[in-house]
PDB file of C-alpha atoms in Angstrom:
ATOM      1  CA  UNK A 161      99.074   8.471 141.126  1.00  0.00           C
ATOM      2  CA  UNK A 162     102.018   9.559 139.703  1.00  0.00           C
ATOM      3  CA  UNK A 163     103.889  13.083 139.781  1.00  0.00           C
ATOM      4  CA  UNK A 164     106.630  14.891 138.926  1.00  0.00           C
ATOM      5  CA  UNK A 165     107.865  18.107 140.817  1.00  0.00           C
ATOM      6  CA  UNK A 166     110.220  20.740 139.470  1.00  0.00           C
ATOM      7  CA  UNK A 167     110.278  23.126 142.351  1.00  0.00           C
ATOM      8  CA  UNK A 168     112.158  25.893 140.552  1.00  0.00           C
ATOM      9  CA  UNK A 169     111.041  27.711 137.484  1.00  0.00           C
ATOM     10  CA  UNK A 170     114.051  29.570 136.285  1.00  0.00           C
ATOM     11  CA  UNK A 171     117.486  29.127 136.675  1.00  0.00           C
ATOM     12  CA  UNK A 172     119.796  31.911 135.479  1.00  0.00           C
ATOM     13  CA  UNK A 173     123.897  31.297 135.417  1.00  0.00           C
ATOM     14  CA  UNK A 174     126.635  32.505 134.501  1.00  0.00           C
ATOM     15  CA  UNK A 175     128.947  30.483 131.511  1.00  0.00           C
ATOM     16  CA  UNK A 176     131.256  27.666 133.060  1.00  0.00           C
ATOM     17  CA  UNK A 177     129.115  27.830 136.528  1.00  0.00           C
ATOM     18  CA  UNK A 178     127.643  24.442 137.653  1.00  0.00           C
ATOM     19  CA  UNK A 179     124.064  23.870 136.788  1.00  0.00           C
ATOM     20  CA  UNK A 180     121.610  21.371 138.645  1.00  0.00           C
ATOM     21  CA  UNK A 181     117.875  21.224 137.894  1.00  0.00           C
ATOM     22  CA  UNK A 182     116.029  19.074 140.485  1.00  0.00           C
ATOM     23  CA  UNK A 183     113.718  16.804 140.327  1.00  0.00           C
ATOM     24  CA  UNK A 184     111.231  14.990 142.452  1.00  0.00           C
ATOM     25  CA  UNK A 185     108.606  12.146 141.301  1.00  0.00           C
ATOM     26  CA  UNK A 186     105.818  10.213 143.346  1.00  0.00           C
ATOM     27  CA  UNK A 187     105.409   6.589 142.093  1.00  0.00           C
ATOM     28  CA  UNK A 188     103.917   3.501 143.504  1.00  0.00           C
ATOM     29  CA  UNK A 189     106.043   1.184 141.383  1.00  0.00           C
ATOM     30  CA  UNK A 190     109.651   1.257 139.665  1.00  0.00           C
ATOM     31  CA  UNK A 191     109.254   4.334 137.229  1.00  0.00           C
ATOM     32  CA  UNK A 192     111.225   5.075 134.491  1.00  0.00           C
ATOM     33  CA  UNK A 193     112.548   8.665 134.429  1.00  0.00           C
ATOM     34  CA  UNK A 194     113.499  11.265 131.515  1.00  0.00           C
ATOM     35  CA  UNK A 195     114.765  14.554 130.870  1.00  0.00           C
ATOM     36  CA  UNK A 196     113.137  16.193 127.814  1.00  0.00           C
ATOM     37  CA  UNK A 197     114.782  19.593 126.523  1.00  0.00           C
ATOM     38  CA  UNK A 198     113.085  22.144 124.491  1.00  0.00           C
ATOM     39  CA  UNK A 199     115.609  24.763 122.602  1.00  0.00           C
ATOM     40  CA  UNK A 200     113.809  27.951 121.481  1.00  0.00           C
ATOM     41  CA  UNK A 201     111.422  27.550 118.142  1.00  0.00           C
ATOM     42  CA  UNK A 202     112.423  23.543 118.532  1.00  0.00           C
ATOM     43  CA  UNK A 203     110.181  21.023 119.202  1.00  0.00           C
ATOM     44  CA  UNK A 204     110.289  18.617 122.576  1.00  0.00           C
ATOM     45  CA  UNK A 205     113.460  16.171 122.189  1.00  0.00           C
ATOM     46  CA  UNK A 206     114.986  13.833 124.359  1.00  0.00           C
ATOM     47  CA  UNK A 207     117.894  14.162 126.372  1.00  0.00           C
ATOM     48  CA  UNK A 208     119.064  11.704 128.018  1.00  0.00           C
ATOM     49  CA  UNK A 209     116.864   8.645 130.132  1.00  0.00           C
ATOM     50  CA  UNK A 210     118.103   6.984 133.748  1.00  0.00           C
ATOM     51  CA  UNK A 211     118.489   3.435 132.115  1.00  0.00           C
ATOM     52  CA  UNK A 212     121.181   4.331 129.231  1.00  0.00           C
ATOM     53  CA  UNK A 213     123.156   6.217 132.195  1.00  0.00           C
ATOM     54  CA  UNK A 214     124.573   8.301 129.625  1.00  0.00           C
ATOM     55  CA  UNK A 215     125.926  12.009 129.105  1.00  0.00           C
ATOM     56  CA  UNK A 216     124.422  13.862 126.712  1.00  0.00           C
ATOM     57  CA  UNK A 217     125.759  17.609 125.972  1.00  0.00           C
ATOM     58  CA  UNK A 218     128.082  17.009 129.234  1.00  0.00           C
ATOM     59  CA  UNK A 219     124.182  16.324 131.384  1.00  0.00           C
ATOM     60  CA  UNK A 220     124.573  13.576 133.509  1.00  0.00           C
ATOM     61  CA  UNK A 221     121.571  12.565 135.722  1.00  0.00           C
ATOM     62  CA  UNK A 222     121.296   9.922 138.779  1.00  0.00           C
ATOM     63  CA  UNK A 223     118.173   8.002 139.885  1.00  0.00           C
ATOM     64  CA  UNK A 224     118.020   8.337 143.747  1.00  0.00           C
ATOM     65  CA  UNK A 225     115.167   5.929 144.689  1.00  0.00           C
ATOM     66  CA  UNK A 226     115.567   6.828 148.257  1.00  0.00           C
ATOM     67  CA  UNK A 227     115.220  10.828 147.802  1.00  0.00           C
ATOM     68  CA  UNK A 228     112.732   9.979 145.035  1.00  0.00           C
ATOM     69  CA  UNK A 229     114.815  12.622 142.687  1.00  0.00           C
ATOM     70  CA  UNK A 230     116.522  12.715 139.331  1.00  0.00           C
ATOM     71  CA  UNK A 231     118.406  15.742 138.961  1.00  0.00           C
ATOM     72  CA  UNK A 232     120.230  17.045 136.450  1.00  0.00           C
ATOM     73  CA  UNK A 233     123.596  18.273 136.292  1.00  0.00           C
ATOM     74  CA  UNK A 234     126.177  19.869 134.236  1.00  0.00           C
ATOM     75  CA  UNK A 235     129.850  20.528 135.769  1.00  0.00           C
ATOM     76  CA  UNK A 236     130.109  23.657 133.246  1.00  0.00           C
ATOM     77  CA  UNK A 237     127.463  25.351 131.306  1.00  0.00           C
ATOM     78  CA  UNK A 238     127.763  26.683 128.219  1.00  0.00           C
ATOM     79  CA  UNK A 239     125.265  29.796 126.273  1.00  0.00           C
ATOM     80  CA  UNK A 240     123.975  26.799 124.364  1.00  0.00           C
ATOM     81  CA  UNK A 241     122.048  25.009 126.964  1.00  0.00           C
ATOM     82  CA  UNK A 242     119.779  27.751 127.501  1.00  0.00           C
ATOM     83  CA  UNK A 243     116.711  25.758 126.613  1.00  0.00           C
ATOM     84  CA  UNK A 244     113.414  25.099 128.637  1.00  0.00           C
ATOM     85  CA  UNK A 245     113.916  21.264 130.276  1.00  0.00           C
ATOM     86  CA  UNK A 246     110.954  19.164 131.487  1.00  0.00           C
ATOM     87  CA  UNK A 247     111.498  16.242 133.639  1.00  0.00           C
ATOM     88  CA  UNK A 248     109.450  13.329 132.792  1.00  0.00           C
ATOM     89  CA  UNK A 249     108.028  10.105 134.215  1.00  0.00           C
ATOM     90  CA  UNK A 250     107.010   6.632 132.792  1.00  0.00           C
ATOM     91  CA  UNK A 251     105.584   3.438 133.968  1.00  0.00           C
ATOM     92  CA  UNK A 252     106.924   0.241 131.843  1.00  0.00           C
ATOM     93  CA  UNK A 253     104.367  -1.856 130.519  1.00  0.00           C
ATOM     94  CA  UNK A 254     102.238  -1.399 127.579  1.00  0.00           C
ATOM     95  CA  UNK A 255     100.963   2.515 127.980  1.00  0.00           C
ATOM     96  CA  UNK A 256     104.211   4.045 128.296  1.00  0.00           C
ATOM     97  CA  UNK A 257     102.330   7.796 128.646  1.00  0.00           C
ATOM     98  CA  UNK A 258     104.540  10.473 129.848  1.00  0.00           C
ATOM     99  CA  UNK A 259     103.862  12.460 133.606  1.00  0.00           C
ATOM    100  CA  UNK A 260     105.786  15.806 133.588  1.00  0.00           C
ATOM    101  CA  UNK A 261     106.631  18.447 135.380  1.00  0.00           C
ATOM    102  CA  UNK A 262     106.144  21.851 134.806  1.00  0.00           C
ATOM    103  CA  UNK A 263     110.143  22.659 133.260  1.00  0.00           C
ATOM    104  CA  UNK A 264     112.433  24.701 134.590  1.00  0.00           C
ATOM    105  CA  UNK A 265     113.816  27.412 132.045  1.00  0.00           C
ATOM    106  CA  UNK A 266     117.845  27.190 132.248  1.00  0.00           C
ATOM    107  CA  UNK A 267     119.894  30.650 131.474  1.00  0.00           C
ATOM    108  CA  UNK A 268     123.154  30.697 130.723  1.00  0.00           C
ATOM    109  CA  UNK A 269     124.617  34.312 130.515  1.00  0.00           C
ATOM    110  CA  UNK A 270     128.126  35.334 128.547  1.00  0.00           C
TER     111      UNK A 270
ATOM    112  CA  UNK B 953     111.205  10.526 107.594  1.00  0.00           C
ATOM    113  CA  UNK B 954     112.362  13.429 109.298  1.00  0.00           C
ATOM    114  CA  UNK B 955     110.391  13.140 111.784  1.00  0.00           C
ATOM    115  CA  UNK B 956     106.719  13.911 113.429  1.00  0.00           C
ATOM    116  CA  UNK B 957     104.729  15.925 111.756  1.00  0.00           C
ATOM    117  CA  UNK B 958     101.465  17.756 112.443  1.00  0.00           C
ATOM    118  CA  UNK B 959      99.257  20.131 110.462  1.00  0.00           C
ATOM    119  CA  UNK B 960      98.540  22.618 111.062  1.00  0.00           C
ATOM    120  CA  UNK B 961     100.745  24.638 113.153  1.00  0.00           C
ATOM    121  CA  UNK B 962      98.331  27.124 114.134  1.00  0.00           C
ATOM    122  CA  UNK B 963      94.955  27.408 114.526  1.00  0.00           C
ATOM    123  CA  UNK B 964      92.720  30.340 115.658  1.00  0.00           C
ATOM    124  CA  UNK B 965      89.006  29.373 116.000  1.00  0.00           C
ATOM    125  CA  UNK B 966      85.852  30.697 117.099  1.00  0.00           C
ATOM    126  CA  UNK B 967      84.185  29.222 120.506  1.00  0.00           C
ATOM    127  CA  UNK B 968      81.354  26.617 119.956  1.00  0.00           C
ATOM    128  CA  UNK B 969      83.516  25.877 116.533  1.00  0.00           C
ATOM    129  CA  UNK B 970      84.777  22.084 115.450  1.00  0.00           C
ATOM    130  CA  UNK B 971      88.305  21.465 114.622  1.00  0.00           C
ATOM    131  CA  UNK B 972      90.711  18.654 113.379  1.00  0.00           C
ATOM    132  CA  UNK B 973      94.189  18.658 113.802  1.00  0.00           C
ATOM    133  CA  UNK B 974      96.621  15.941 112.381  1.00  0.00           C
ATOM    134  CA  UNK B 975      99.467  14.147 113.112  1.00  0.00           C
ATOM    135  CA  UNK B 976     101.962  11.877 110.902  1.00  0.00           C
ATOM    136  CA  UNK B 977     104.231   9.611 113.178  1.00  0.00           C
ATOM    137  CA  UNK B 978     107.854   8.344 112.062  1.00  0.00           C
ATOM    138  CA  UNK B 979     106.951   5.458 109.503  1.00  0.00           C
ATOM    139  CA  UNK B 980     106.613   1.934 111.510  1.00  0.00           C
ATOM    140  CA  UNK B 981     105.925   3.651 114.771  1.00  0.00           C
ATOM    141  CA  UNK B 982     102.923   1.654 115.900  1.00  0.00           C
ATOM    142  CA  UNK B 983     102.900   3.634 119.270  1.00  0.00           C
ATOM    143  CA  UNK B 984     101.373   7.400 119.233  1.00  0.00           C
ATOM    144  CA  UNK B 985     100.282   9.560 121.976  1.00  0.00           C
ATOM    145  CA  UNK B 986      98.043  13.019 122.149  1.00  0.00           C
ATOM    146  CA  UNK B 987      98.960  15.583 124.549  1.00  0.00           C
ATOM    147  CA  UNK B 988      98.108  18.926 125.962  1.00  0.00           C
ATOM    148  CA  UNK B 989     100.037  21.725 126.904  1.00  0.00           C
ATOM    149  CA  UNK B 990      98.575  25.055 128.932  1.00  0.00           C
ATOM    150  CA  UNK B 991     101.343  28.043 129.355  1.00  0.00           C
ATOM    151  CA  UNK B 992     103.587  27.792 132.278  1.00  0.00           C
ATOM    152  CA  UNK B 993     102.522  23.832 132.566  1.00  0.00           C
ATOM    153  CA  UNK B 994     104.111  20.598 130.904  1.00  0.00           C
ATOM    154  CA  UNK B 995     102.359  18.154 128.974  1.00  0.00           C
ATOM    155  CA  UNK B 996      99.918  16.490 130.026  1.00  0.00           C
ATOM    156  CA  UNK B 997      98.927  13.060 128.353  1.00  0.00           C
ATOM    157  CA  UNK B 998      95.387  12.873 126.329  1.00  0.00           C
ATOM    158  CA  UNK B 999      95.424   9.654 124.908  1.00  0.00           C
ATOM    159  CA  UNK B1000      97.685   6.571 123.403  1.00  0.00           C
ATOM    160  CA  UNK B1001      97.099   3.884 120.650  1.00  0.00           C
ATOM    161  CA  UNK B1002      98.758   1.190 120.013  1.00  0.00           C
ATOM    162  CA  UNK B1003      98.309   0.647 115.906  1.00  0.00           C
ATOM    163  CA  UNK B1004      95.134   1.385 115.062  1.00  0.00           C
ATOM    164  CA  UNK B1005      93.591   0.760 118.751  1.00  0.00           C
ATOM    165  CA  UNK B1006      93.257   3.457 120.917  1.00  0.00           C
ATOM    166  CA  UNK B1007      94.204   1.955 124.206  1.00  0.00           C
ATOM    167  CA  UNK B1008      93.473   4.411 126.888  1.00  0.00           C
ATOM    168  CA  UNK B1009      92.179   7.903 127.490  1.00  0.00           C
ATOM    169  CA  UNK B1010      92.875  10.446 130.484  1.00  0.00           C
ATOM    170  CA  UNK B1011      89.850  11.862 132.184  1.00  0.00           C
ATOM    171  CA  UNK B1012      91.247  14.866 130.154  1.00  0.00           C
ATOM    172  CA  UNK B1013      89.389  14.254 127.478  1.00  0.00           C
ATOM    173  CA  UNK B1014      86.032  14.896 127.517  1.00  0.00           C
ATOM    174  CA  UNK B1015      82.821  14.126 125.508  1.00  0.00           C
ATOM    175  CA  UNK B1016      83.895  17.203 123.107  1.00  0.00           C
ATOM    176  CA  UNK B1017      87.345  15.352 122.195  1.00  0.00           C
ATOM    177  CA  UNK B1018      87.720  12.241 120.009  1.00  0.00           C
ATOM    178  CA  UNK B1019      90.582  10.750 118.506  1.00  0.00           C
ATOM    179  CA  UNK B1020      91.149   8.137 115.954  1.00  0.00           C
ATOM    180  CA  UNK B1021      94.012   6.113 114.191  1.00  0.00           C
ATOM    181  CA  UNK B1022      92.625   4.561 110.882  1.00  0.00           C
ATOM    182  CA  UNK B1023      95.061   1.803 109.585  1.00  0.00           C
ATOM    183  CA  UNK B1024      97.526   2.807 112.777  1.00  0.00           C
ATOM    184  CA  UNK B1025      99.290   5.029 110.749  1.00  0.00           C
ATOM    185  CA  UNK B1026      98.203   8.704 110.491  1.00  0.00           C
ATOM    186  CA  UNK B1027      96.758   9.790 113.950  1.00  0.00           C
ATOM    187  CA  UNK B1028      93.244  12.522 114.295  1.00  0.00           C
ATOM    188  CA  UNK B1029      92.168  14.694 117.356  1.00  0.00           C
ATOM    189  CA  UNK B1030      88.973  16.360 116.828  1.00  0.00           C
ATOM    190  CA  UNK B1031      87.492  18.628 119.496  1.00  0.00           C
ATOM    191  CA  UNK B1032      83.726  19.720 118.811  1.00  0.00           C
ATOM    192  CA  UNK B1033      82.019  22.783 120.352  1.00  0.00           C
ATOM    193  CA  UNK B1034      85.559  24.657 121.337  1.00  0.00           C
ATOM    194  CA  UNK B1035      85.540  26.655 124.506  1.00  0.00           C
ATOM    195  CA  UNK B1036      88.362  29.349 125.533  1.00  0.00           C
ATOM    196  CA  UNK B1037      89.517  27.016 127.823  1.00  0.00           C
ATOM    197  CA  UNK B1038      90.795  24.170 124.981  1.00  0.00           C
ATOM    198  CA  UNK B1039      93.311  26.844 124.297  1.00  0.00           C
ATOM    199  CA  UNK B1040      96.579  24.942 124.352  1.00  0.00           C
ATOM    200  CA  UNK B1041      99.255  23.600 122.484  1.00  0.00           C
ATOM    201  CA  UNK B1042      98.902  19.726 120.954  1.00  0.00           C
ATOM    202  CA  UNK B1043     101.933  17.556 120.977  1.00  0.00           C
ATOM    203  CA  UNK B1044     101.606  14.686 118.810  1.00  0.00           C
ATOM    204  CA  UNK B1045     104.628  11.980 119.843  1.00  0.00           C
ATOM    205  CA  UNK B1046     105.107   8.408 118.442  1.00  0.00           C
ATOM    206  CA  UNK B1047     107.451   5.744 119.637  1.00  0.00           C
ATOM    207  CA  UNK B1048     108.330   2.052 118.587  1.00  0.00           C
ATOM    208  CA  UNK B1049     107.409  -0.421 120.620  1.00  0.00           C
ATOM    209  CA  UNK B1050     109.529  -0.477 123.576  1.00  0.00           C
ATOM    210  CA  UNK B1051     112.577  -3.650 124.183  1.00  0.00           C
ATOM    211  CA  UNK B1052     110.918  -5.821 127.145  1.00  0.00           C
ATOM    212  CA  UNK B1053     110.036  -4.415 130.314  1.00  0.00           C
ATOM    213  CA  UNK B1054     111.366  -1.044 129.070  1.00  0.00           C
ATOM    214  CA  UNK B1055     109.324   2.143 128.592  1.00  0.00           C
ATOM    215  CA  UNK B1056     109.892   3.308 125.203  1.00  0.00           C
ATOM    216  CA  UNK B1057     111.260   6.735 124.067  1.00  0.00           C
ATOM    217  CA  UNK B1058     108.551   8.970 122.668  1.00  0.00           C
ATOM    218  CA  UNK B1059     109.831  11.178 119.411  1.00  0.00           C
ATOM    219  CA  UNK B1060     107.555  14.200 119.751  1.00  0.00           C
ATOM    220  CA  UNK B1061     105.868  16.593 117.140  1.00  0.00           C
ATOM    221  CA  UNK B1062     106.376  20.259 116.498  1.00  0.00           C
ATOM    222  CA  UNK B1063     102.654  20.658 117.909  1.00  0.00           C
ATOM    223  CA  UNK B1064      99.394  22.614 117.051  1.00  0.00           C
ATOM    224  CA  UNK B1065      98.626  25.925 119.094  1.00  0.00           C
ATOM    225  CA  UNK B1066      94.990  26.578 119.337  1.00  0.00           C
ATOM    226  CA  UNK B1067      93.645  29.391 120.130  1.00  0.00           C
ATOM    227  CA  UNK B1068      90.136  29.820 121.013  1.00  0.00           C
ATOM    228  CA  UNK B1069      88.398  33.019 120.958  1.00  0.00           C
TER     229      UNK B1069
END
């Protein structure tokens, strides 16, 4: 079965501090993993995915296969990544249905 | 397009009452998935079609839930006899179909909150 575990539910810093979110997924075969971000009175949206290796908003996240994790990072945050951020899990193939984790709300205070 | 819809945004019921929510994917998304969200808990998948075929369903959805996709455009998700416990919010998200071997990236509604009472 597959699972995704966000072990922390809030995360309150200060502007400019460093900001990780963990994650930790259980999967049999080669998953693909997502961050999903949720600003307040938006709907779910996508922000960034392990296989583009991109940075989005100054995120950058790293598929460890051996730690089973996919955190997310930003060197410096900034007010307007307070936002509610759900890690997510696929399989490939033809049912590419979603496992995530229970988000982590991020706070970024002046 | 600007985007996925669903209608309506709120919904306040009485228990043992049917409802019907909808959901309009982006235009030429063939891919669309149901799923439920409880407070303080992510999403959890319903159910997925593929066009007009609904592919697979969790053990989620019970007997009381059913779900259709006439002409794989427009998507349905009844749920008959309500109980407290179907209180939840219902994300509607649609995709394209994915490049090979790659999981495709879901575009997710604004959602319908239920509440049952």
């Amino acid at each position: 079965a597959q699972r995704v575990t966000q072990p922390e539910k809030l995360l309150s810093v200060f502007k400019g501090a460093p900001v990780e979110l963990k994650c930790n997924y259980s999967y049999s075969g080669s998953p693909e993993l997502f961050w999903y971000v949720q600003y307040s009175r938006q709907r779910l949206q996508l922000l960034l995915r392990h296989i583009s290796r991109e940075s989005i908003k100054g995120f950058t996240a790293d598929l460890n296969k051996g730690e089973t994790s996919f955190h997310l990072k930003k060197p410096f945050a900034q007010e307007e990544d307070s936002a509610m951020y759900y890690c997510a899990l696929s399989s490939t193939g033809a049912n590419s249905k979603l496992t995530f984790g229970k988000g982590i709300t991020l706070s970024v205070r002046p | 397009d600007t985007g996925v819809s669903q209608d309506p945004r709120h919904k306040i019921t009485k228990r043992g009452q049917n409802v019907t929510f909808r959901c309009d994917p982006i235009s030429e998304h063939n891919r669309l998935y149901w799923y439920r969200q409880t407070l303080g808990q992510g999403p959890e998948f319903l159910t997925y079609f593929q066009n007009e075929a609904q592919l697979e369903k969790s053990r989620l959805l019970s007997d009381r839930f059913s779900a259709e996709r006439p002409k794989g455009s427009f998507s349905t998700l009844e749920i008959q006899r309500t109980e407290q416990g179907d209180s939840a919010m219902y994300l509607c998200a649609s995709s394209p179909l994915g490049w090979s071997g790659g999981a495709d990236t879901q575009y997710f509604g604004p959602g319908t909150r239920l509440t049952v009472l």
